[in-house]
XYZ file of C-alpha atoms in Angstrom:
420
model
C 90.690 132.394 -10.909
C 89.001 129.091 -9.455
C 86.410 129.423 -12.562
C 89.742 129.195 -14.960
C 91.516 126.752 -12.770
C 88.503 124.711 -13.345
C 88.431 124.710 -16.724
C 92.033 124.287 -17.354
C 91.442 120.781 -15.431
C 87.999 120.044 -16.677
C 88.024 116.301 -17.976
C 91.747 115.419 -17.274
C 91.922 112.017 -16.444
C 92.982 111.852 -13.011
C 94.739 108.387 -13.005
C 97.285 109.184 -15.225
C 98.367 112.369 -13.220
C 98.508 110.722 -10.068
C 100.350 107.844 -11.111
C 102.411 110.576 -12.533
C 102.817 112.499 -9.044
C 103.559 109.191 -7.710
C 106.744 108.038 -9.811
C 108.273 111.450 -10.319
C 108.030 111.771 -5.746
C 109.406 108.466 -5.325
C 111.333 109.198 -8.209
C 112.779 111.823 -6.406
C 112.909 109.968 -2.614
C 114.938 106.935 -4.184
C 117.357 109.929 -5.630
C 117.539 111.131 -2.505
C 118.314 107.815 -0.719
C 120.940 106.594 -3.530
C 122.895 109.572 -2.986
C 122.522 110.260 0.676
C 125.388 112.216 2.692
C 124.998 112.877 6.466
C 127.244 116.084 5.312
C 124.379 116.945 2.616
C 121.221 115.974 4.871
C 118.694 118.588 3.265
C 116.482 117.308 0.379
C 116.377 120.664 -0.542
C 120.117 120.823 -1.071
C 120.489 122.297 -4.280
C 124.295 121.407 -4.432
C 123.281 117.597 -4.709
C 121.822 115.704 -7.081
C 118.269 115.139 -4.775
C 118.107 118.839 -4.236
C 118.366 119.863 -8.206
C 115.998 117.137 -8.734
C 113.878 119.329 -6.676
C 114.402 122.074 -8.596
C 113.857 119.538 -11.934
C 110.516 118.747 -10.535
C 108.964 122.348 -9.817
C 110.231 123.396 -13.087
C 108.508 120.218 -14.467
C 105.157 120.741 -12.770
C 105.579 124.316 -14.189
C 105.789 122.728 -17.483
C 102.740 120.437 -16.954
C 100.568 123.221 -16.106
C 101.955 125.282 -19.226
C 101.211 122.307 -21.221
C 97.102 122.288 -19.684
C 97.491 126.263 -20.259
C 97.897 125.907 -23.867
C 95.069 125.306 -26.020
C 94.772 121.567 -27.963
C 94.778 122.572 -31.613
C 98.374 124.618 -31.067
C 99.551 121.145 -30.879
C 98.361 120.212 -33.503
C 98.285 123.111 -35.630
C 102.371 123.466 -35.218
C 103.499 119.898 -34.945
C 105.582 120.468 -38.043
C 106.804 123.469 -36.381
C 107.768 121.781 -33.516
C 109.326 118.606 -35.056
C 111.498 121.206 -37.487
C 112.774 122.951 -34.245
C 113.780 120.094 -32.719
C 115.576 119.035 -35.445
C 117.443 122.170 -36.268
C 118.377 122.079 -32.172
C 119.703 118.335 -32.932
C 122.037 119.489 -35.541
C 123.326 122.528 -33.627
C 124.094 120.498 -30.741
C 126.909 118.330 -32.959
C 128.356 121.706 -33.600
C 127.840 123.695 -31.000
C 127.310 120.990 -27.764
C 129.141 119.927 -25.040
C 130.504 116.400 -24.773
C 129.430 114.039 -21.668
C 130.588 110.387 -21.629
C 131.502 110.120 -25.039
C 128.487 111.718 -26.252
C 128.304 114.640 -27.606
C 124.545 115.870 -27.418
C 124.841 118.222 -24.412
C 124.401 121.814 -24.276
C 125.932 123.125 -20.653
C 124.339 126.332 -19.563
C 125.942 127.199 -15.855
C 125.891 123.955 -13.640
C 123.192 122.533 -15.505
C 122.835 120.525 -18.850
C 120.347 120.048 -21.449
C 119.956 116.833 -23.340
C 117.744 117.898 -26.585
C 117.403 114.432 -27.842
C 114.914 113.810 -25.370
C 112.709 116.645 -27.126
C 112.798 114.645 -29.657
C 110.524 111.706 -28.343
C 106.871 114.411 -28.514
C 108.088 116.318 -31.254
C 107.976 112.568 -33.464
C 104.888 111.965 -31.732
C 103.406 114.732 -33.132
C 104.791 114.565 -36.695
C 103.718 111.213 -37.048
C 100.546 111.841 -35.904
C 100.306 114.864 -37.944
C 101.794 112.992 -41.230
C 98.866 110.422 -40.842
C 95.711 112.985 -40.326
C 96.976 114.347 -43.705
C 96.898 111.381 -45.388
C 95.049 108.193 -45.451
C 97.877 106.001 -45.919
C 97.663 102.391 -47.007
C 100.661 101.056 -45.236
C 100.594 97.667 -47.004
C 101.942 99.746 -49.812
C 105.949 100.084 -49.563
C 105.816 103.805 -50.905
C 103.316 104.652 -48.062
C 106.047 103.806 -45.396
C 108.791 105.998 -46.649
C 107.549 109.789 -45.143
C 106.772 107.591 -41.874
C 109.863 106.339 -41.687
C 112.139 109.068 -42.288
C 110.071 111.163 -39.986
C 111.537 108.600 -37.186
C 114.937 107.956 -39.049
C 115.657 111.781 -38.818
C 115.867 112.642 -35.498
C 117.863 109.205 -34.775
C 120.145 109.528 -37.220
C 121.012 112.458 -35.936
C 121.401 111.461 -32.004
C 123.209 108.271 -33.295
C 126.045 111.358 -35.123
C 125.880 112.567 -31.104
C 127.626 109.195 -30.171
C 124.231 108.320 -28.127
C 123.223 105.131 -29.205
C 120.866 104.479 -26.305
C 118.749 107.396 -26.761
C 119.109 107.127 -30.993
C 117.196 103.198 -30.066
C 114.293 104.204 -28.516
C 112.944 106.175 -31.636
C 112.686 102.603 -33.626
C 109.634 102.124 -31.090
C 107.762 104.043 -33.114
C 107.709 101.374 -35.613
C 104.934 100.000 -33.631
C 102.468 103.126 -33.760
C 102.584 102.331 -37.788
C 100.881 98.493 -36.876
C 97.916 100.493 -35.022
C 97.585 102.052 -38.578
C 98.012 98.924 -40.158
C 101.183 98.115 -41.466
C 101.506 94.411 -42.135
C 102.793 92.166 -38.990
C 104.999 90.703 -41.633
C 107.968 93.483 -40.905
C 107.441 93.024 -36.964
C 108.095 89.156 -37.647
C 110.893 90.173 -39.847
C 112.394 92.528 -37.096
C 112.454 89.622 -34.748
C 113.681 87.591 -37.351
C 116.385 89.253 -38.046
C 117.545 90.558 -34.432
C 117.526 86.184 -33.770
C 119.637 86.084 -36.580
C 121.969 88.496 -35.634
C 122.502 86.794 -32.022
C 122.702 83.109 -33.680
C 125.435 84.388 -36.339
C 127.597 85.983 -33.126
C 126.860 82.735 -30.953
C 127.670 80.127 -33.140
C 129.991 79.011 -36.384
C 128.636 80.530 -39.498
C 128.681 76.998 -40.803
C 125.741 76.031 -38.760
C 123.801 78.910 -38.809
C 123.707 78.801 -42.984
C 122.927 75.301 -43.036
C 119.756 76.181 -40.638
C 118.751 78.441 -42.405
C 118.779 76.293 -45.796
C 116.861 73.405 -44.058
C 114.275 76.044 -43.093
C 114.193 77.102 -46.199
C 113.660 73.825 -47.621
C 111.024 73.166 -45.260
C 109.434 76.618 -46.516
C 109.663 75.678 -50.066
C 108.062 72.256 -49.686
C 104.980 74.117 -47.530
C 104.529 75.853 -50.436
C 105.532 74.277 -53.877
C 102.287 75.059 -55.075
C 102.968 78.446 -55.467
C 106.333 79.549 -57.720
C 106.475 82.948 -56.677
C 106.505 82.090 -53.031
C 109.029 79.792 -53.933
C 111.181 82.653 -55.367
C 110.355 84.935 -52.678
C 111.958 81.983 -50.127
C 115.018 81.538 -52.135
C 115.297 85.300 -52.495
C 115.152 85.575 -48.539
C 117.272 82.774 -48.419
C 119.983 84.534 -49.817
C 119.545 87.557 -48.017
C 119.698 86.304 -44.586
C 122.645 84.165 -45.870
C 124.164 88.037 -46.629
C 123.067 89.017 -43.794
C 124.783 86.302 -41.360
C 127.944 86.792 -42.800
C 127.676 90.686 -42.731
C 127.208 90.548 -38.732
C 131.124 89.911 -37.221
C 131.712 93.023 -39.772
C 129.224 95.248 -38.056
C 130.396 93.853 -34.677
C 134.449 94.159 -35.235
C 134.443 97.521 -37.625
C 131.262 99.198 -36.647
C 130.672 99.221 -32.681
C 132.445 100.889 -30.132
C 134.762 98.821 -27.307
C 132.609 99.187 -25.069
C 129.439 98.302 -26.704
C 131.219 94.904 -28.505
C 131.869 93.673 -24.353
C 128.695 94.618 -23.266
C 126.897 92.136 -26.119
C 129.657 89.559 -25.120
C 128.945 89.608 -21.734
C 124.974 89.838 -22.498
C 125.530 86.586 -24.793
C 128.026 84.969 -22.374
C 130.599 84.848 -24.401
C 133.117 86.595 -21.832
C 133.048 87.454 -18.103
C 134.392 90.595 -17.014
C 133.459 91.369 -13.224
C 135.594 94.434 -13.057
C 134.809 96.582 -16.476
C 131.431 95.951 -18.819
C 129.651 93.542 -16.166
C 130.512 95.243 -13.195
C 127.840 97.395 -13.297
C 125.622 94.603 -14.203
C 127.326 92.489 -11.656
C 126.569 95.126 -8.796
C 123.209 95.998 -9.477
C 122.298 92.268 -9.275
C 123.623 92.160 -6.138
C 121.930 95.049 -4.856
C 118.755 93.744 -6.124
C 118.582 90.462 -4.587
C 120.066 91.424 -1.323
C 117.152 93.320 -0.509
C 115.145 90.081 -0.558
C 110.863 90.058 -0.092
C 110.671 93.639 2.162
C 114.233 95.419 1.848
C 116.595 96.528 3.711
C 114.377 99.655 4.529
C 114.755 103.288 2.861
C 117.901 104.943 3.858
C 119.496 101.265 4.557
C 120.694 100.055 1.452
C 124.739 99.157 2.264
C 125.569 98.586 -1.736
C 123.604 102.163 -2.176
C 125.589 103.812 0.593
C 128.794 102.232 -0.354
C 128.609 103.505 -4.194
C 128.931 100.075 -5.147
C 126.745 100.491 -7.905
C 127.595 103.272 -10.717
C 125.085 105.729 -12.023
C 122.846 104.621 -9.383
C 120.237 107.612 -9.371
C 120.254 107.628 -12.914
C 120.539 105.205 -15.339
C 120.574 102.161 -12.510
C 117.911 103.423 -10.049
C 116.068 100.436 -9.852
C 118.829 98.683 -7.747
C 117.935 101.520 -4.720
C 114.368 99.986 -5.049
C 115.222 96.719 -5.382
C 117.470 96.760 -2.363
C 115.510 99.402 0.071
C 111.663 98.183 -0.890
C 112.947 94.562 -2.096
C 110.517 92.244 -3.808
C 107.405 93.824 -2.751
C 108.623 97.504 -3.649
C 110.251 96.255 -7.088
C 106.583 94.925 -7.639
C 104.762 97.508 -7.453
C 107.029 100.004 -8.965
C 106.113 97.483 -12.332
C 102.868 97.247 -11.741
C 102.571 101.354 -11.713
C 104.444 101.422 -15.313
C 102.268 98.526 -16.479
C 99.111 100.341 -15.638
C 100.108 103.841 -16.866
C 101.245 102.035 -20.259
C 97.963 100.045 -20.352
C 95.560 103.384 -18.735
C 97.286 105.480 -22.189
C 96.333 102.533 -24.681
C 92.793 102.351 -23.696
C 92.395 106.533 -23.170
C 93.950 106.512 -26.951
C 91.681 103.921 -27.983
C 88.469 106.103 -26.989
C 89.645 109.932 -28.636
C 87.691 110.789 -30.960
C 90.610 112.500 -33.020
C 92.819 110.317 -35.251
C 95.827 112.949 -34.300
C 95.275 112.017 -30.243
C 94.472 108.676 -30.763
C 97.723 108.138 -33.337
C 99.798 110.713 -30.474
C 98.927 108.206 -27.839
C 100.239 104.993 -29.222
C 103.228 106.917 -29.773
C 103.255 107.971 -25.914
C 102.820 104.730 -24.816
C 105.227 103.226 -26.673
C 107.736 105.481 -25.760
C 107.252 105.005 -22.056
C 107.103 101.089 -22.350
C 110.366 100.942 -23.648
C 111.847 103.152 -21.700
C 110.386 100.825 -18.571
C 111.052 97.582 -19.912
C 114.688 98.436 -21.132
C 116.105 100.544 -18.477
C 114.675 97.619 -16.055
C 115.670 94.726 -17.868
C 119.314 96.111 -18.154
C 119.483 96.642 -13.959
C 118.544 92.768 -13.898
C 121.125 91.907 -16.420
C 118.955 90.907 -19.302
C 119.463 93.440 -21.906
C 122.656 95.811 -22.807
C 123.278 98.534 -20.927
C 122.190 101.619 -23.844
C 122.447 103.770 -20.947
C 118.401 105.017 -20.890
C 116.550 106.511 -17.801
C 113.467 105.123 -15.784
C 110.760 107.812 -17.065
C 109.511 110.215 -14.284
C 112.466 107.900 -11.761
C 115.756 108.619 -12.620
C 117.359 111.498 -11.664
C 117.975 114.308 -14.622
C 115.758 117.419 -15.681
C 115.712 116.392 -19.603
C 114.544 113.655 -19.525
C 111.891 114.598 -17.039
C 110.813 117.954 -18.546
C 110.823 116.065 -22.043
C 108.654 112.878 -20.311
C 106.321 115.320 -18.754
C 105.521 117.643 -21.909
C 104.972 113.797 -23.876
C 102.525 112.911 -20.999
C 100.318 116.057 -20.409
C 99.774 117.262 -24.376
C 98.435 113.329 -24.321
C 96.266 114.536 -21.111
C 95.329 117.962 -22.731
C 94.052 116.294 -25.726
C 92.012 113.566 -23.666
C 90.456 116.370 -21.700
C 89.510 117.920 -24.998
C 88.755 115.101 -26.977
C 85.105 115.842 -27.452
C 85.723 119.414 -28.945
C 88.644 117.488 -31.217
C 87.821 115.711 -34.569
């Protein structure tokens, strides 16, 4: 048994399980002290949040070890397997699922719930990475980005039919594992381009925003008169964006939901509303910067223990943090997603295997925007899309579904000398 054990563990990069151990414990600590009862005082307590986080984690460690069980090339032998089972669950859940907070992409077995979108984030890993060890794709060519693209517009389309737009979000990260195969930067600047263009039309009078954008255009045009066809290509933009400006207080009045319009208006500071879409915001501010350099200390966090903070083991953890283990605490809790981010960019860079290398950008990206969103809402700089800290925030999906993403990634590092 301690000859197979050996084995099974035989190369695995240490550092990225024990930064693992390390979030999903304190993970499950900062649960514990967000949700605190003197009633409830067992961790173990399976009739509170903390204690079925327990019961998420052994499952999840369970999981990890299946994962190392399992031999590499069943990953990538059934990829397309995987990514088609996922997908059929994804459609059975909008006929067959429960719905939770507006969304319906639940399934409820007993006192427990099951959020298959999550699923979703390794099975597109591994179809994309599959998709490109077929082919060698020249992604500078628009026809090459089509199977790419619906491989990630699939699975979002169909959480975005759930009523999840959060979760539906994070699968346009995968956008950037097609620059590591070299599509053009051209359609990240784009992106950005239009995203600025989108805030600008909902900030200011459209009269403003087209007459910017036809001095820029000017200024384009002159930069290169030399050349008609970029001049066409300008004017051709031109008009587009033009389109496009006047197209946004549509989307914004006829497309999004209540709640989503006042979150963006209170993101842009357009309105102020300290008792519905920025209280939340408002709160976990406040939680935040009370806890100053050191915190308050674990257990002592009066805006934790008063619930003045919603969702605050889930989708808000960070304000425990903040407020408990203050600047310090907050620090280093970034620091540990920076380095796990950056530690799974430079293990993809050395694989050997296109399919792990291609599977690890895809990891990474997943987890970094994850981390940088779910943190950057608590702080009040981006909408609240409602997406958990990976490994932190309490909820067995999302950690069963971030643990299977991290350890096939670790199973194929540890066999990345026997895969080609």
């Amino acid at each position: 048994m301690r000859q197979e054990e050996r084995g099974i563990f035989k190369n695995v990069d240490k550092t990225l399980v024990i930064i693992y151990l390390i979030l999903v414990l304190a993970g499950w600590l900062n649960i514990y002290s967000a949700t605190y009862s003197q009633s409830h005082t067992s961790i173990f307590d399976l009739t509170q949040s903390y204690g079925k986080q327990a019961l998420w984690i052994g499952t999840a460690f369970f999981l990890a070890l299946l994962v190392m069980l399992t031999d590499a090339k069943f990953f990538t032998a059934f990829s397309w397997v995987i990514y088609g089972i996922i997908i059929l669950v994804l459609m059975f859940v909008l006929v067959a699922g429960s719905e939770v907070k507006g969304s319906k992409s639940w399934f409820e077995i007993g006192g427990f719930a099951l959020q298959p979108a999550e699923f979703g984030k390794f099975a597109t890993s591994l179809a994309l990475a599959k998709y490109f060890t077929l082919r060698n794709l020249d992604l500078k060519k628009f026809s090459a980005k089509i199977i790419p693209l619906l491989i990630i517009g699939l699975p979002a389309g169909l959480i975005l039919l759930q009523n999840d737009t959060g979760s539906a979000l994070v699968y346009l990260v995968f956008t950037l594992v097609l620059y590591r195969q070299g599509m053009p930067s051209i359609f990240l600047l784009a992106g950005v381009f239009v995203i600025m263009l989108a805030v600008f039309s909902l900030l200011f009078d459209k009269f403003w925003v087209i007459g910017s954008l036809c001095f820029l255009a000017v200024l384009v045009a002159l930069a290169v008169r030399r050349y008609k066809r970029f001049i066409f290509a300008t004017v051709g933009v031109l008009i587009l964006a033009i389109g496009f400006s006047l197209s946004v207080d549509y989307f914004f009045e006829k497309v999004l939901e209540p709640h989503q319009k006042s979150r963006i208006n209170v993101l842009l500071g357009k309105t102020e509303d300290l008792q519905g879409s920025e209280y939340n915001i408002n709160q976990s501010k406040i939680a935040i910067g009370s806890g100053g350099v050191f915190g308050k200390g674990y257990l002592k966090g009066t805006q934790t223990k008063f619930n003045f903070v919603p969702e605050q083991s889930t989708d808000f953890i960070f304000c425990t943090v903040g407020e408990e283990w203050g600047l310090v605490g907050s620090t280093v809790l970034l620091f540990l997603y920076l380095f796990l981010c950056i530690r799974i960019i430079l293990i993809a860079e050395r694989q050997r295997s296109d399919f792990s290398r291609i599977y690890g950008y895809g990891v990474a990206c997943v987890l970094f925007f994850h981390f940088f969103v779910n943190i950057g809402m608590t702080l009040g700089l981006l909408p609240v899309i409602g997406i958990p800290l990976p490994f932190f925030s309490y909820g067995g999906s999302s950690l069963w579904a971030f643990t299977i993403l991290l350890f096939i990634f670790i199973k194929f590092d540890s066999k990345r000398l026997q895969l080609v």
